[in-house]
């Protein structure tokens, strides 16, 4: 069901319109290669404040700034020559793309963006439509365009079904190619660290920098300074449980007088076909990809969880991938999504 927001096709006229809307201090939703973002211009504190209102996001959760290129990034941060060289190499290897840098901020970056921190998170999105908007609007703050704590949106319909009544426009750029939020790399301390895993892995970064970085360490407790790292995040409304190999052990014995509707979401079609539980009775079986390719799983995971969330299942069992490559980021999102149940 779509309400409120107008979904605009990605034409030149729409891009002009959303640039005007942004410059008038309103929010618009834009496509990126990771997930859809709820954007505001970074020089307007009132517009930035609206992001938190629309998402129901606590003000202590800082925003990511999106810029067109390295020179726009350098306008917002304070760095020495040595760090510049490293950033240059990372940008050369991975940007524009799904890699966010946390760096010491300059005074011109609003405290609303950084939640009062001395650092700012910045990335260069690769999506051609977002880049065209940036070319005319200047840097934009844009968190994922979902209500705080809910699954991230990977197509215009996800946005219109959740915050569609709170925003005027969604610029439709198709289905997000990657489907998971960016990797966040903290470059503000001596030892670099992954704060959020994504498509760009620690190994890929180490390969470019030729030095060890602190790999992502899942937090067990809630750290209020980085709520994207809260234990529970990205959750469906429907109860979600995870399994590694087969779901049977996880499925509890139910009372005869209540037969729950159960969805099982496997990583691949082959996996789904080789398992004992099949698509019958109170079980419905789905798969996240044809072949089990983890990039396809990442691409589809938020969409499948949102679809199943709207199908009145009592519980969803989802298979969690191995902790390698982008599987680390997929596993991270799933563990958080299941944490509240
Ligand atoms: P979202 O854009 O909704 O995917 O969330 C942005 C993420 O970036 C959140 O998890 C923030 O905690 C994180 N973030 C933004 N700025 C900073 C910063 N200065 N230091 C650490 N994490 C940050
Ligand atoms: Mg988010």
Short mmCIF file of C-alpha atoms and ligand atoms in Angstrom, two decimals:
data_model
loop_
_atom_site.label_atom_id
_atom_site.label_comp_id
_atom_site.label_asym_id
_atom_site.label_seq_id
_atom_site.Cartn_x
_atom_site.Cartn_y
_atom_site.Cartn_z
CA UNK A 1 0.00 0.00 0.00
CA UNK A 2 1.51 3.27 -0.95
CA UNK A 3 0.56 6.50 0.78
CA UNK A 4 1.64 10.11 0.72
CA UNK A 5 4.98 10.47 -0.98
CA UNK A 6 5.10 10.86 -4.73
CA UNK A 7 7.43 8.38 -6.40
CA UNK A 8 9.33 10.24 -9.13
CA UNK A 9 10.98 8.53 -12.10
CA UNK A 10 14.68 9.35 -12.35
CA UNK A 11 14.45 11.99 -15.07
CA UNK A 12 16.30 15.28 -15.39
CA UNK A 13 13.13 17.15 -14.46
CA UNK A 14 12.73 15.06 -11.27
CA UNK A 15 16.35 15.64 -10.33
CA UNK A 16 15.87 19.39 -10.74
CA UNK A 17 12.71 19.19 -8.63
CA UNK A 18 14.34 17.29 -5.75
CA UNK A 19 17.34 19.65 -5.76
CA UNK A 20 14.91 22.59 -5.39
CA UNK A 21 13.02 20.78 -2.62
CA UNK A 22 16.27 20.00 -0.77
CA UNK A 23 17.42 23.59 -1.10
CA UNK A 24 14.12 24.82 0.32
CA UNK A 25 14.87 22.86 3.50
CA UNK A 26 12.69 19.80 2.89
CA UNK A 27 13.71 16.13 2.86
CA UNK A 28 13.66 13.78 -0.10
CA UNK A 29 14.39 10.08 -0.39
CA UNK A 30 17.14 9.16 -2.84
CA UNK A 31 18.44 5.85 -4.18
CA UNK A 32 21.98 4.70 -3.44
CA UNK A 33 23.76 1.48 -4.31
CA UNK A 34 23.51 0.37 -0.65
CA UNK A 35 20.00 1.27 0.58
CA UNK A 36 17.61 4.21 0.03
CA UNK A 37 18.60 7.37 1.95
CA UNK A 38 16.53 10.13 3.57
CA UNK A 39 18.43 13.25 2.52
CA UNK A 40 18.81 16.85 3.73
CA UNK A 41 21.35 19.52 2.83
CA UNK A 42 24.08 19.70 5.45
CA UNK A 43 24.03 23.48 5.88
CA UNK A 44 20.43 23.58 7.17
CA UNK A 45 20.06 22.51 10.81
CA UNK A 46 16.27 22.66 10.67
CA UNK A 47 16.25 20.28 7.69
CA UNK A 48 18.70 17.97 9.48
CA UNK A 49 16.40 17.96 12.50
CA UNK A 50 13.53 16.73 10.31
CA UNK A 51 15.52 13.58 9.47
CA UNK A 52 15.45 12.57 13.15
CA UNK A 53 11.73 13.40 13.42
CA UNK A 54 10.71 11.42 10.34
CA UNK A 55 12.76 8.37 11.33
CA UNK A 56 12.03 8.57 15.05
CA UNK A 57 15.80 8.41 15.36
CA UNK A 58 17.44 9.48 18.63
CA UNK A 59 19.54 12.64 18.30
CA UNK A 60 22.56 10.76 19.68
CA UNK A 61 22.77 8.67 16.46
CA UNK A 62 25.05 10.58 14.03
CA UNK A 63 24.35 10.83 10.28
CA UNK A 64 26.52 9.95 7.29
CA UNK A 65 27.36 12.83 4.93
CA UNK A 66 27.34 11.99 1.20
CA UNK A 67 29.71 13.88 -1.10
CA UNK A 68 30.51 13.77 -4.80
CA UNK A 69 34.28 13.49 -4.64
CA UNK A 70 37.45 13.64 -2.59
CA UNK A 71 37.75 17.40 -2.71
CA UNK A 72 34.26 17.85 -1.21
CA UNK A 73 35.26 15.37 1.50
CA UNK A 74 38.40 17.35 2.30
CA UNK A 75 36.28 20.50 2.84
CA UNK A 76 34.68 18.82 5.85
CA UNK A 77 37.59 17.16 7.66
CA UNK A 78 40.96 17.89 9.27
CA UNK A 79 43.69 15.45 8.28
CA UNK A 80 47.47 15.40 8.02
CA UNK A 81 49.54 14.33 4.99
CA UNK A 82 50.07 10.74 6.09
CA UNK A 83 46.35 10.15 6.56
CA UNK A 84 45.62 11.96 3.30
CA UNK A 85 47.81 9.46 1.44
CA UNK A 86 45.94 6.53 2.93
CA UNK A 87 42.54 8.05 2.21
CA UNK A 88 43.66 8.77 -1.33
CA UNK A 89 44.53 5.10 -1.84
CA UNK A 90 41.25 3.90 -0.36
CA UNK A 91 39.26 6.36 -2.46
CA UNK A 92 41.14 5.26 -5.54
CA UNK A 93 40.35 1.61 -4.81
CA UNK A 94 36.76 1.75 -3.54
CA UNK A 95 35.10 5.09 -4.22
CA UNK A 96 32.60 6.03 -5.27
CA UNK A 97 31.19 3.03 -3.45
CA UNK A 98 29.95 1.48 -0.21
CA UNK A 99 32.74 2.66 2.09
CA UNK A 100 32.20 5.36 4.77
CA UNK A 101 35.15 7.09 6.45
CA UNK A 102 35.00 8.41 10.01
CA UNK A 103 37.40 11.37 10.28
CA UNK A 104 38.08 14.35 12.51
CA UNK A 105 35.56 17.01 11.53
CA UNK A 106 36.03 20.67 10.73
CA UNK A 107 34.02 23.34 12.55
CA UNK A 108 31.75 23.81 9.53
CA UNK A 109 30.11 20.38 10.09
CA UNK A 110 26.92 20.75 12.13
CA UNK A 111 26.75 19.13 15.57
CA UNK A 112 23.37 17.73 14.57
CA UNK A 113 25.09 15.58 11.94
CA UNK A 114 27.78 14.32 14.30
CA UNK A 115 25.60 14.12 17.43
CA UNK A 116 28.12 16.40 19.10
CA UNK A 117 31.07 14.14 18.27
CA UNK A 118 34.39 15.51 17.03
CA UNK A 119 34.32 13.10 14.10
CA UNK A 120 32.15 12.95 11.00
CA UNK A 121 31.20 9.96 8.82
CA UNK A 122 31.45 10.62 5.05
CA UNK A 123 31.06 8.57 1.90
CA UNK A 124 30.85 8.96 -1.87
CA UNK A 125 27.84 7.04 -3.17
CA UNK A 126 28.15 5.33 -6.56
CA UNK A 127 24.51 5.48 -7.70
CA UNK A 128 24.38 7.66 -10.83
CA UNK A 129 21.09 9.32 -9.80
CA UNK A 130 22.34 10.23 -6.32
CA UNK A 131 25.53 11.60 -7.87
CA UNK A 132 23.55 13.76 -10.27
CA UNK A 133 21.59 15.23 -7.34
CA UNK A 134 24.84 15.83 -5.40
CA UNK A 135 26.35 17.67 -8.35
CA UNK A 136 23.64 20.33 -7.96
CA UNK A 137 22.79 20.20 -4.26
CA UNK A 138 26.20 19.93 -2.59
CA UNK A 139 26.82 17.48 0.29
CA UNK A 140 23.79 15.71 1.75
CA UNK A 141 23.27 14.00 5.09
CA UNK A 142 21.34 10.80 4.48
CA UNK A 143 20.66 7.89 6.83
CA UNK A 144 18.69 4.91 5.64
CA UNK A 145 15.10 5.91 4.79
CA UNK A 146 13.37 3.60 7.28
CA UNK A 147 11.73 4.15 10.67
CA UNK A 148 14.46 3.83 13.32
CA UNK A 149 15.10 0.17 14.14
CA UNK A 150 13.14 -1.28 11.19
CA UNK A 151 14.59 -3.10 8.17
CA UNK A 152 16.41 -0.88 5.66
CA UNK A 153 14.68 -0.03 2.35
CA UNK A 154 16.14 -1.35 -0.91
CA UNK A 155 13.43 -0.10 -3.28
CA UNK A 156 11.03 2.84 -3.50
CA UNK A 157 8.05 0.72 -2.39
CA UNK A 158 9.77 -0.18 0.91
CA UNK A 159 10.09 3.54 1.63
CA UNK A 160 6.57 4.45 0.64
CA UNK A 161 5.16 1.60 2.79
CA UNK A 162 6.99 2.81 5.90
CA UNK A 163 7.64 6.59 5.96
CA UNK A 164 5.65 7.45 2.80
CA UNK A 165 3.19 9.62 4.70
CA UNK A 166 5.95 11.77 6.19
CA UNK A 167 7.91 12.88 3.12
CA UNK A 168 6.95 14.61 -0.16
CA UNK A 169 9.09 12.75 -2.71
CA UNK A 170 10.92 9.50 -3.34
CA UNK A 171 13.25 9.52 -6.32
CA UNK A 172 13.05 6.04 -7.83
CA UNK A 173 16.44 4.63 -8.81
CA UNK A 174 15.40 0.99 -9.02
CA UNK A 175 16.45 -1.79 -6.65
CA UNK A 176 19.66 -1.07 -4.72
CA UNK A 177 22.52 -3.02 -6.31
CA UNK A 178 24.23 -4.00 -3.05
CA UNK A 179 21.30 -4.01 -0.65
CA UNK A 180 23.26 -3.61 2.62
CA UNK A 181 24.45 -0.42 4.30
CA UNK A 182 28.03 0.77 3.70
CA UNK A 183 31.08 -0.47 5.55
CA UNK A 184 32.04 2.13 8.20
CA UNK A 185 35.80 2.54 8.65
CA UNK A 186 37.05 4.65 11.55
CA UNK A 187 40.22 6.49 10.50
CA UNK A 188 40.11 8.95 13.39
CA UNK A 189 42.21 6.89 15.81
CA UNK A 190 45.75 5.55 15.43
CA UNK A 191 44.53 2.05 14.73
CA UNK A 192 41.90 1.98 12.03
CA UNK A 193 38.79 -0.04 12.81
CA UNK A 194 35.68 -1.37 11.08
CA UNK A 195 32.65 -0.02 12.96
CA UNK A 196 30.05 -1.63 10.68
CA UNK A 197 30.76 -4.47 8.24
CA UNK A 198 29.58 -4.12 4.64
CA UNK A 199 30.46 -5.07 1.08
CA UNK A 200 34.00 -3.68 1.43
CA UNK A 201 35.66 -6.11 3.85
CA UNK A 202 38.54 -5.67 6.31
CA UNK A 203 40.71 -7.88 4.06
CA UNK A 204 40.04 -5.67 1.05
CA UNK A 205 41.00 -2.55 3.03
CA UNK A 206 44.14 -4.20 4.45
CA UNK A 207 45.12 -5.21 0.94
CA UNK A 208 45.10 -1.57 -0.16
CA UNK A 209 46.67 -0.05 2.97
CA UNK A 210 49.18 -2.82 3.48
CA UNK A 211 48.54 -2.72 7.21
CA UNK A 212 46.37 -4.52 9.73
CA UNK A 213 43.16 -2.86 10.83
CA UNK A 214 40.87 -3.78 13.71
CA UNK A 215 38.30 -6.12 12.21
CA UNK A 216 34.66 -5.67 13.11
CA UNK A 217 33.85 -6.71 16.66
CA UNK A 218 30.16 -7.29 17.26
CA UNK A 219 29.06 -5.39 20.32
CA UNK A 220 27.26 -7.29 22.99
CA UNK A 221 26.03 -4.25 24.80
CA UNK A 222 24.33 -1.17 23.43
CA UNK A 223 26.77 1.64 22.78
CA UNK A 224 24.73 4.85 22.70
CA UNK A 225 27.45 6.71 20.77
CA UNK A 226 26.85 4.57 17.70
CA UNK A 227 23.29 3.28 17.55
CA UNK A 228 23.83 1.63 14.15
CA UNK A 229 25.88 -0.63 16.33
CA UNK A 230 23.12 -1.27 18.84
CA UNK A 231 22.61 -4.92 19.57
CA UNK A 232 19.07 -4.79 18.24
CA UNK A 233 18.49 -2.97 14.95
CA UNK A 234 17.00 -3.56 11.49
CA UNK A 235 14.18 -5.72 12.89
CA UNK A 236 10.99 -6.99 11.27
CA UNK A 237 7.81 -6.94 13.37
CA UNK A 238 7.41 -10.69 12.96
CA UNK A 239 9.42 -12.90 15.28
CA UNK A 240 12.71 -13.85 13.62
CA UNK A 241 14.96 -16.79 14.51
CA UNK A 242 18.21 -17.82 12.84
CA UNK A 243 19.74 -21.19 12.00
CA UNK A 244 23.02 -22.29 10.44
CA UNK A 245 22.45 -25.67 8.84
CA UNK A 246 18.92 -26.92 9.29
CA UNK A 247 16.00 -25.33 11.07
CA UNK A 248 14.49 -28.45 12.71
CA UNK A 249 16.34 -28.22 16.01
CA UNK A 250 15.31 -24.62 16.39
CA UNK A 251 11.62 -25.18 15.83
CA UNK A 252 9.99 -25.66 19.21
CA UNK A 253 7.27 -28.17 19.94
CA UNK A 254 3.94 -26.38 19.67
CA UNK A 255 0.68 -27.08 21.46
CA UNK A 256 -1.92 -28.98 19.40
CA UNK A 257 -4.41 -26.15 19.70
CA UNK A 258 -2.13 -23.68 17.97
CA UNK A 259 -0.45 -24.39 14.66
CA UNK A 260 1.77 -21.41 13.95
CA UNK A 261 2.34 -20.20 10.41
CA UNK A 262 6.08 -20.64 9.84
CA UNK A 263 8.26 -19.19 7.06
CA UNK A 264 11.64 -20.76 6.39
CA UNK A 265 14.08 -18.63 4.44
CA UNK A 266 17.07 -20.58 3.08
CA UNK A 267 20.20 -19.09 1.52
CA UNK A 268 19.72 -20.85 -1.84
CA UNK A 269 17.23 -22.84 -3.87
CA UNK A 270 19.41 -25.93 -3.63
CA UNK A 271 19.54 -25.63 0.14
CA UNK A 272 15.76 -25.32 0.26
CA UNK A 273 15.33 -28.43 -1.91
CA UNK A 274 17.75 -30.56 0.10
CA UNK A 275 16.18 -29.95 3.49
CA UNK A 276 13.67 -32.10 5.36
CA UNK A 277 11.14 -29.35 5.92
CA UNK A 278 9.22 -28.67 2.73
CA UNK A 279 6.56 -26.29 1.60
CA UNK A 280 3.52 -27.93 3.18
CA UNK A 281 1.09 -27.68 6.06
CA UNK A 282 1.93 -24.71 8.19
CA UNK A 283 5.40 -24.35 6.65
CA UNK A 284 6.21 -22.06 3.72
CA UNK A 285 9.66 -22.30 2.21
CA UNK A 286 11.54 -19.47 0.46
CA UNK A 287 15.11 -18.85 -0.63
CA UNK A 288 17.30 -15.73 -0.75
CA UNK A 289 19.15 -16.55 -3.96
CA UNK A 290 19.23 -19.12 -6.75
CA UNK A 291 22.84 -20.21 -6.30
CA UNK A 292 23.75 -19.15 -2.76
CA UNK A 293 26.05 -16.40 -4.06
CA UNK A 294 26.44 -14.15 -1.03
CA UNK A 295 26.22 -10.96 -3.11
CA UNK A 296 22.78 -12.09 -4.27
CA UNK A 297 21.80 -12.90 -0.70
CA UNK A 298 22.87 -9.39 0.40
CA UNK A 299 20.95 -7.89 -2.51
CA UNK A 300 17.74 -9.70 -1.51
CA UNK A 301 17.81 -10.01 2.26
CA UNK A 302 16.01 -6.81 3.30
CA UNK A 303 13.43 -7.28 0.55
CA UNK A 304 12.62 -10.84 1.60
CA UNK A 305 12.38 -9.96 5.28
CA UNK A 306 10.00 -7.10 4.46
CA UNK A 307 7.85 -9.29 2.20
CA UNK A 308 7.59 -12.02 4.79
CA UNK A 309 6.92 -9.42 7.48
CA UNK A 310 3.77 -8.45 5.55
CA UNK A 311 2.51 -12.02 5.11
CA UNK A 312 1.23 -12.63 8.66
CA UNK A 313 3.60 -15.43 9.63
CA UNK A 314 3.91 -16.15 13.33
CA UNK A 315 7.62 -16.72 12.98
CA UNK A 316 10.34 -16.52 10.34
CA UNK A 317 13.36 -18.86 10.45
CA UNK A 318 16.25 -17.52 8.37
CA UNK A 319 19.47 -19.28 7.46
CA UNK A 320 22.60 -17.32 8.40
CA UNK A 321 25.61 -17.44 6.01
CA UNK A 322 29.20 -18.35 6.83
CA UNK A 323 31.33 -15.59 8.28
CA UNK A 324 33.31 -14.76 5.16
CA UNK A 325 33.34 -11.90 2.65
CA UNK A 326 30.00 -10.08 2.59
CA UNK A 327 28.57 -12.95 4.70
CA UNK A 328 29.99 -11.15 7.75
CA UNK A 329 27.82 -8.10 7.01
CA UNK A 330 24.73 -10.19 6.22
CA UNK A 331 25.19 -12.15 9.46
CA UNK A 332 25.63 -8.90 11.40
CA UNK A 333 22.30 -7.52 10.11
CA UNK A 334 20.49 -10.81 10.77
CA UNK A 335 21.82 -11.16 14.32
CA UNK A 336 20.68 -7.62 15.11
CA UNK A 337 17.32 -8.19 13.40
CA UNK A 338 16.72 -11.27 15.55
CA UNK A 339 18.06 -9.77 18.78
CA UNK A 340 14.78 -8.41 20.08
CA UNK A 341 12.99 -11.78 19.91
P1 LIG B 1 22.58 4.88 8.70
O1 LIG B 1 22.94 6.02 7.83
O2 LIG B 1 21.16 4.87 9.17
O3 LIG B 1 22.98 3.60 8.08
O4 LIG B 1 23.44 5.02 10.03
C1 LIG B 1 24.64 5.71 10.05
C2 LIG B 1 25.62 4.99 10.90
O5 LIG B 1 26.87 5.72 10.89
C3 LIG B 1 25.21 4.88 12.35
O6 LIG B 1 25.46 3.57 12.76
C4 LIG B 1 26.13 5.82 13.07
O7 LIG B 1 26.37 5.38 14.37
C5 LIG B 1 27.38 5.78 12.21
N1 LIG B 1 28.14 7.02 12.35
C6 LIG B 1 27.85 8.23 11.84
N2 LIG B 1 28.75 9.14 12.23
C7 LIG B 1 29.65 8.52 13.00
C8 LIG B 1 30.80 8.93 13.72
N3 LIG B 1 31.22 10.19 13.71
N4 LIG B 1 31.48 7.99 14.42
C9 LIG B 1 31.04 6.71 14.43
N5 LIG B 1 29.95 6.25 13.79
C10 LIG B 1 29.25 7.14 13.08
MG1 LIG B 2 20.10 2.90 9.19
#
